[in-house]
Short mmCIF file of N, CA and C in Angstrom, two decimals:
data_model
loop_
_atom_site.label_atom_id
_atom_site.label_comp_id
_atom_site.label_asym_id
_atom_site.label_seq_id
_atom_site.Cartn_x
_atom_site.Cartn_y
_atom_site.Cartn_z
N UNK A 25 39.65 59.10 100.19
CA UNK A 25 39.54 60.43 100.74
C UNK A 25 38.15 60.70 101.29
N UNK A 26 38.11 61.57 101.82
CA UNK A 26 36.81 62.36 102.69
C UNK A 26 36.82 63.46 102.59
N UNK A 27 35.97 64.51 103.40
CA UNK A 27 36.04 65.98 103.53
C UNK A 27 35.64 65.99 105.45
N UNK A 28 36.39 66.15 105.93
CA UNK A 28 36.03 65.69 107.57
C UNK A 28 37.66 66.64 108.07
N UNK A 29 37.77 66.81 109.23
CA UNK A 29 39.03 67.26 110.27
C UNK A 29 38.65 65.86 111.38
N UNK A 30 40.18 65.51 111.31
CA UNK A 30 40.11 63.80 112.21
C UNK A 30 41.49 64.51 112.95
N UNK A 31 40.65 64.17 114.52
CA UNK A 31 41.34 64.34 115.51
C UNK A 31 42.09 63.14 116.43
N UNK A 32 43.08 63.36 117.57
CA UNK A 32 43.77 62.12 118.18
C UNK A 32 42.49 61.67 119.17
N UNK A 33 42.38 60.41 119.65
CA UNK A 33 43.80 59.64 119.05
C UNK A 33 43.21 58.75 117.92
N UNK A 34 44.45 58.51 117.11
CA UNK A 34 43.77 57.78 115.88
C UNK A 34 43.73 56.13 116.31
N UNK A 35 44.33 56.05 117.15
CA UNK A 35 44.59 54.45 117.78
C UNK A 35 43.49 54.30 118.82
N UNK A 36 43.20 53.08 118.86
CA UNK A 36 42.23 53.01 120.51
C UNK A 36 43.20 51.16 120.87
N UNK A 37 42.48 51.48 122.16
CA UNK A 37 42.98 50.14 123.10
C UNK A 37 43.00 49.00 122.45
N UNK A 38 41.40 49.20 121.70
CA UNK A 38 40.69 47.31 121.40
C UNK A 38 41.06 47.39 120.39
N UNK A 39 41.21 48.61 119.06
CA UNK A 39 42.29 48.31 117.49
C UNK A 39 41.07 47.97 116.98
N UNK A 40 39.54 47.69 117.20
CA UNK A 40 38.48 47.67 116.69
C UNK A 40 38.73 48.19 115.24
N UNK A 41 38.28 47.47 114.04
CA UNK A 41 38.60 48.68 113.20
C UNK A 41 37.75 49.89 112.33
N UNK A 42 36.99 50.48 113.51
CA UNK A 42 36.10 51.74 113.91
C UNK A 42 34.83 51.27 114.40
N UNK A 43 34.57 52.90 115.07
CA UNK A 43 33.65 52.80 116.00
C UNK A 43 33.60 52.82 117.95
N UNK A 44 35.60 53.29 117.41
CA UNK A 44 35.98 53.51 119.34
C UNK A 44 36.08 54.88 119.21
N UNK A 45 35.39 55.90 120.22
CA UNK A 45 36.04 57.05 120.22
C UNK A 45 37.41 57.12 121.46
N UNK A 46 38.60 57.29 120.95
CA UNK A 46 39.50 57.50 121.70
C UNK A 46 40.11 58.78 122.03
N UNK A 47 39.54 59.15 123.26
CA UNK A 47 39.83 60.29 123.81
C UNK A 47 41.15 60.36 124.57
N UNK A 48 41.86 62.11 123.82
CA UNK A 48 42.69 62.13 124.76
C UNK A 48 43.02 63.12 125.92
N UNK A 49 43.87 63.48 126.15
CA UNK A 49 43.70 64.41 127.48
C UNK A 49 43.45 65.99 127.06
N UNK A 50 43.86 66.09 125.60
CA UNK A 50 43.32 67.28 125.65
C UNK A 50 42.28 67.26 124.03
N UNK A 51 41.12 66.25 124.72
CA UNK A 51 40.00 66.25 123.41
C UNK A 51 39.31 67.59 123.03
N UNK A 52 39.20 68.25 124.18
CA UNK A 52 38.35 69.42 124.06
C UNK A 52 39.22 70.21 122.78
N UNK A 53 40.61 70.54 122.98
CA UNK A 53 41.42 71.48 122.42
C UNK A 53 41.26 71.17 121.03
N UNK A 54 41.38 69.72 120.84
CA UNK A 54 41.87 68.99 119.40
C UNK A 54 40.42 69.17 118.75
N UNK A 55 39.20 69.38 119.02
CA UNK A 55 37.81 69.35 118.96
C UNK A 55 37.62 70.62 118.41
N UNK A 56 37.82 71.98 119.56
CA UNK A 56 38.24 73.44 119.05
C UNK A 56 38.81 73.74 117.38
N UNK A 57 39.92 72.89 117.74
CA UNK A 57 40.96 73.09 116.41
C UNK A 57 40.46 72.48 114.86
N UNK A 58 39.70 71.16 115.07
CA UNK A 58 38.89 70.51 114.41
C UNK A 58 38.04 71.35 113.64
N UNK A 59 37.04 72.03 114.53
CA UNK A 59 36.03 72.56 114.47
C UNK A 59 36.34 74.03 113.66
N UNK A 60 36.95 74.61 114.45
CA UNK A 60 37.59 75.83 113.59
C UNK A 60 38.04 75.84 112.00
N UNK A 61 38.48 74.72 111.37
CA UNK A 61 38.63 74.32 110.03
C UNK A 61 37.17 74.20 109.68
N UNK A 62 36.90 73.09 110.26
CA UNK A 62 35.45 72.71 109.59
C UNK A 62 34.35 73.43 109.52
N UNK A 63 33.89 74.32 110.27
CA UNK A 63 33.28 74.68 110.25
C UNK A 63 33.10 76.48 109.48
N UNK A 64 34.55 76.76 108.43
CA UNK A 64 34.88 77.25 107.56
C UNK A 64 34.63 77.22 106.12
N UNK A 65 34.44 75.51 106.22
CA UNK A 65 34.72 75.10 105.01
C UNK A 65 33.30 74.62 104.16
N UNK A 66 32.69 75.52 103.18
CA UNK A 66 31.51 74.71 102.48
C UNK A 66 31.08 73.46 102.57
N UNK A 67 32.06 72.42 102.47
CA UNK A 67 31.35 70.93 102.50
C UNK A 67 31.52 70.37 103.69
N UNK A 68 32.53 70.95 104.46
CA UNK A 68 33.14 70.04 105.67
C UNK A 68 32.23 70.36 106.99
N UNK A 69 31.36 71.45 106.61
CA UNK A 69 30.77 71.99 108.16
C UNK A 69 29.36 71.35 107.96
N UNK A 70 29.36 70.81 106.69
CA UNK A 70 27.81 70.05 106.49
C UNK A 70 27.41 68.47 107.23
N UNK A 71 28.75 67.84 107.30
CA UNK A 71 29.24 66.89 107.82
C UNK A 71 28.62 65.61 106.67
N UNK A 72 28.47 65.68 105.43
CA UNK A 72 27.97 64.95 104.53
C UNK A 72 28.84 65.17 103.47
N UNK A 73 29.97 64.36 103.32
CA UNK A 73 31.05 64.82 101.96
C UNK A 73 30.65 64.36 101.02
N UNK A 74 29.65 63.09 100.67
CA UNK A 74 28.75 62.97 99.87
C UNK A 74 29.79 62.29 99.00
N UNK A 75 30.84 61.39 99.63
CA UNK A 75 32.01 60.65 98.39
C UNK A 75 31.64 59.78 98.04
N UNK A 76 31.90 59.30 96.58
CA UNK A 76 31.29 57.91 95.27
C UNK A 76 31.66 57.15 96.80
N UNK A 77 30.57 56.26 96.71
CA UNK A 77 30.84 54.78 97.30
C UNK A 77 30.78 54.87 98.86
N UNK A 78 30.80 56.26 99.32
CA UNK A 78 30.47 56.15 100.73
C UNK A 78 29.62 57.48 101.17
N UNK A 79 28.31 57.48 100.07
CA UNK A 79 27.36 58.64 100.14
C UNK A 79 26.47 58.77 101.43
N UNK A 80 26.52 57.34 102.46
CA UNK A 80 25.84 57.63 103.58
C UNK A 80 26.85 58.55 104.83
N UNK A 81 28.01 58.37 105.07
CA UNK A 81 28.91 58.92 105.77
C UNK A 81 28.93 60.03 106.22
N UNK A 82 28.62 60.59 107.69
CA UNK A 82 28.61 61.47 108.07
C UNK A 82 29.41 61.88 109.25
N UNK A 83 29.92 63.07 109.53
CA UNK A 83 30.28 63.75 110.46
C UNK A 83 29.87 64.41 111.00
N UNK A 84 29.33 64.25 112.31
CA UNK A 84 28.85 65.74 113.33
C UNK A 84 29.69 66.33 112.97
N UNK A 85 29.15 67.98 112.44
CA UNK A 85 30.14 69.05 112.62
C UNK A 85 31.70 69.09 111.32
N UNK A 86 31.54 68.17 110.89
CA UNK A 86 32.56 67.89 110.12
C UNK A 86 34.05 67.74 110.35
N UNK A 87 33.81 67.04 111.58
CA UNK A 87 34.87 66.41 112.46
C UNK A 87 34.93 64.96 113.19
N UNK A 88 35.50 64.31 113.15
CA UNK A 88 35.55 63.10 113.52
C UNK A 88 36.80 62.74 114.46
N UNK A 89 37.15 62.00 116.24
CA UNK A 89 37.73 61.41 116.29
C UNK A 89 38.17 60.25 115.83
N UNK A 90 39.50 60.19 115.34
CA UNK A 90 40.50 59.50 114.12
C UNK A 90 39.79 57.62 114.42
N UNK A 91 40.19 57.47 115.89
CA UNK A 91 39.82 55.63 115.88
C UNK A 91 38.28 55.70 115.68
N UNK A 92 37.33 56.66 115.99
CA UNK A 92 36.07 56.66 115.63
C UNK A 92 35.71 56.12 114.41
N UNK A 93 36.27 56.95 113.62
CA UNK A 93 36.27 57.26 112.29
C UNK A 93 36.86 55.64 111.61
N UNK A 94 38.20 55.36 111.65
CA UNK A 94 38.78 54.42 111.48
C UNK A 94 40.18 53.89 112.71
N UNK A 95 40.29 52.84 113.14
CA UNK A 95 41.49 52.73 113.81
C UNK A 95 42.75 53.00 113.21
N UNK A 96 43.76 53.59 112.96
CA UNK A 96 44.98 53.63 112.56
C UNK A 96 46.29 53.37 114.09
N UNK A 97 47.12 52.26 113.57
CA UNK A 97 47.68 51.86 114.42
C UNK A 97 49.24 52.57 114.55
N UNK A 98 49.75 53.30 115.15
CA UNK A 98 50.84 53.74 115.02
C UNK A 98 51.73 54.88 113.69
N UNK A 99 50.09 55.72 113.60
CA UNK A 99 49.95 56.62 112.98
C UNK A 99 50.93 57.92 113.28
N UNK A 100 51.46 58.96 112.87
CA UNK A 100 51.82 60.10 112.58
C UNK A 100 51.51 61.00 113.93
N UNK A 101 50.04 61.34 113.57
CA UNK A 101 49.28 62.39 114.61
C UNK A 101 49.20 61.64 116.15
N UNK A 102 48.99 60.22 116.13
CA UNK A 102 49.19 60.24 117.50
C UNK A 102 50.98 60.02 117.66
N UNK A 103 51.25 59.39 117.31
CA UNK A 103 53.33 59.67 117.32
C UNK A 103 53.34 61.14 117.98
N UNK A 104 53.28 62.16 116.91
CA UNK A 104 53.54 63.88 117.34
C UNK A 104 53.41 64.06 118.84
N UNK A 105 51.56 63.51 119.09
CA UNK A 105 50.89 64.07 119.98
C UNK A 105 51.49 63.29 121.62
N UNK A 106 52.38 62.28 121.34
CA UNK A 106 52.33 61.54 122.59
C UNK A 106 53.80 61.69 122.92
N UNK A 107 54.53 61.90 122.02
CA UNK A 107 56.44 61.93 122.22
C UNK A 107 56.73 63.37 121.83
N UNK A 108 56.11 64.02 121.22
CA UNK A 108 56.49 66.10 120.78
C UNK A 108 55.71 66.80 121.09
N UNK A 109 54.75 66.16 121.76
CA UNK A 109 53.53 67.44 122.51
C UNK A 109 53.05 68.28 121.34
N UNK A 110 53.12 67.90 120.15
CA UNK A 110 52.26 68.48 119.15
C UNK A 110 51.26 67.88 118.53
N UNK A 111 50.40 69.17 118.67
CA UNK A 111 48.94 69.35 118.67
C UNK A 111 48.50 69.10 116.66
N UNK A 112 48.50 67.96 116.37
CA UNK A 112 47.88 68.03 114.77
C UNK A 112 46.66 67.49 114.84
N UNK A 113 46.07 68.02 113.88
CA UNK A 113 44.31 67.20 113.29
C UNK A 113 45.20 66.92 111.47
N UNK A 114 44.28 66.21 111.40
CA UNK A 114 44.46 65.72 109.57
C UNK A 114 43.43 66.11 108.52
N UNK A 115 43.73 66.31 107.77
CA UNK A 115 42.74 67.72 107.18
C UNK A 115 41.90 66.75 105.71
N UNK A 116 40.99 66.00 106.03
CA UNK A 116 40.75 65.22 104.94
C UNK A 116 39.80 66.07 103.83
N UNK A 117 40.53 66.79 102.49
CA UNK A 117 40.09 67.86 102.20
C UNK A 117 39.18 67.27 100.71
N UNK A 118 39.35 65.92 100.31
CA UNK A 118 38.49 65.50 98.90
C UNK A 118 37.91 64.20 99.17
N UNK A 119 37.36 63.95 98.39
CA UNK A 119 36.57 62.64 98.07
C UNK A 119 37.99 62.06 97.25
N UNK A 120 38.51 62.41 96.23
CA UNK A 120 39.51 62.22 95.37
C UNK A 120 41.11 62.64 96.15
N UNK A 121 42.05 61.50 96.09
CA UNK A 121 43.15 62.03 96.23
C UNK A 121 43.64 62.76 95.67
N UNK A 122 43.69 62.73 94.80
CA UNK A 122 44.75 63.49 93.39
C UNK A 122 43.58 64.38 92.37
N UNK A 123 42.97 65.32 92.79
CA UNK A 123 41.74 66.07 92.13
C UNK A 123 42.55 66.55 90.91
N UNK A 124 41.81 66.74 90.03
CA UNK A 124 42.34 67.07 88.69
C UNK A 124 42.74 68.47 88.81
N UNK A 125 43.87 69.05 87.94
CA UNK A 125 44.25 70.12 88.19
C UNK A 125 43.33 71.46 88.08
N UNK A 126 41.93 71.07 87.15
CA UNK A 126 40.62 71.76 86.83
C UNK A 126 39.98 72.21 88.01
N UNK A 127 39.98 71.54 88.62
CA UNK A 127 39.03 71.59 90.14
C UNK A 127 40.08 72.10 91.23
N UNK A 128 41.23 72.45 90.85
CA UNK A 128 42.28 73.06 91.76
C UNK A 128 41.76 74.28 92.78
N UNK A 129 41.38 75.34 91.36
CA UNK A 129 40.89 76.97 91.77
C UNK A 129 39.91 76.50 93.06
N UNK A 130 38.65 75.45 93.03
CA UNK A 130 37.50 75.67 93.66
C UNK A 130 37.97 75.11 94.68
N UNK A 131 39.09 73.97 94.85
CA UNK A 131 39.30 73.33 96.07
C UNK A 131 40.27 74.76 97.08
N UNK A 132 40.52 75.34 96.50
CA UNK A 132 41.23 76.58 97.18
C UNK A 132 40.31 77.22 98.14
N UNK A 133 39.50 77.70 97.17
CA UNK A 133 38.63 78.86 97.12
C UNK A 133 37.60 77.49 98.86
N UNK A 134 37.26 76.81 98.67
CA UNK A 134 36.74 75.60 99.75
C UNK A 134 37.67 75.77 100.69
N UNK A 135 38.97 76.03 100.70
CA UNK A 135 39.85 75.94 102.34
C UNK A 135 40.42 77.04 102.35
N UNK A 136 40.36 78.09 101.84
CA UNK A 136 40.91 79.49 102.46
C UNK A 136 40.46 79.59 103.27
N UNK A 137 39.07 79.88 103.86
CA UNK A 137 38.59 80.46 104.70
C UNK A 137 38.99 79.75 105.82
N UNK A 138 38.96 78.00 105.89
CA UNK A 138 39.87 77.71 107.05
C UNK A 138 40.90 77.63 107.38
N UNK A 139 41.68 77.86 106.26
CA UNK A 139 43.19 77.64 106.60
C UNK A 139 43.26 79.15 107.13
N UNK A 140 42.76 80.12 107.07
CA UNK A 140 42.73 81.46 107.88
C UNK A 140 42.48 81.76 109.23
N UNK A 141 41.23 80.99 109.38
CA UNK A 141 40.80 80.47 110.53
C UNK A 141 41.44 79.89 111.69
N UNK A 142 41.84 78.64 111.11
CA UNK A 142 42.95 77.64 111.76
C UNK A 142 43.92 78.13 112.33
N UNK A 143 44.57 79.36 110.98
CA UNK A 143 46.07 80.07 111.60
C UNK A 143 45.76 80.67 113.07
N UNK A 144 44.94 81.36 112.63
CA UNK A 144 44.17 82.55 113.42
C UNK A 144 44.30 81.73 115.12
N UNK A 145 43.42 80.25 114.96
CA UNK A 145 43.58 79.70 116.53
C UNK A 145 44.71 79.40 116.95
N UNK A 146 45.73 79.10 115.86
CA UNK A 146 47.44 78.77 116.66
C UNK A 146 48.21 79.95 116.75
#
């Protein structure tokens, strides 16, 4: 896990496995939408999620294009975005997949404000 908003496309040409930014026709929008979460969110607008084992990792802005970030080959978000004309980002909201049910309240209380936000732009 991370704390980042990863935008399309998550695939690039060369399948590099990161370090391509793959732009698509509507990067600006997916960037907007990105941004609008992240920049809501306490840890995610810092662009430093600060996760065990990958404490150097950063995000401008606390957003990342997806093949940038990592290549994923025949992923979900670009599927949507290229055959249903829907517009998703992926909301990488922990360091931890499965956060303990203790740390539930604060991980809330960390994405209200964008999941308000977010609505707000669609």
């Amino acid at each position: 896990g991370s704390v980042v908003a990863s935008y399309p496309y998550d695939d690039s040409p060369t399948h590099k496995p990161s370090g391509i930014y793959s732009k698509s026709a509507d990067d600006e929008v997916f960037k907007y939408l990105a941004k609008a979460y992240a920049s809501n969110h306490p840890i995610m607008r810092t662009g430093k999620p600060n996760c065990p084992g990958e404490e150097g990792e950063t995000f401008q802005d606390g957003i990342t294009n997806g093949a940038q970030w990592y290549d994923v080959e025949g992923g979900m978000q670009d599927y949507n975005y290229v055959w249903a004309n829907c517009f998703e980002v992926t909301l990488e909201l922990s360091c931890c997949k499965y956060p303990p049910t203790s740390e539930l309240q604060q991980e809330w209380e960390n994405n209200r404000d964008s999941l308000l936000a977010f609505i707000e732009k669609v």
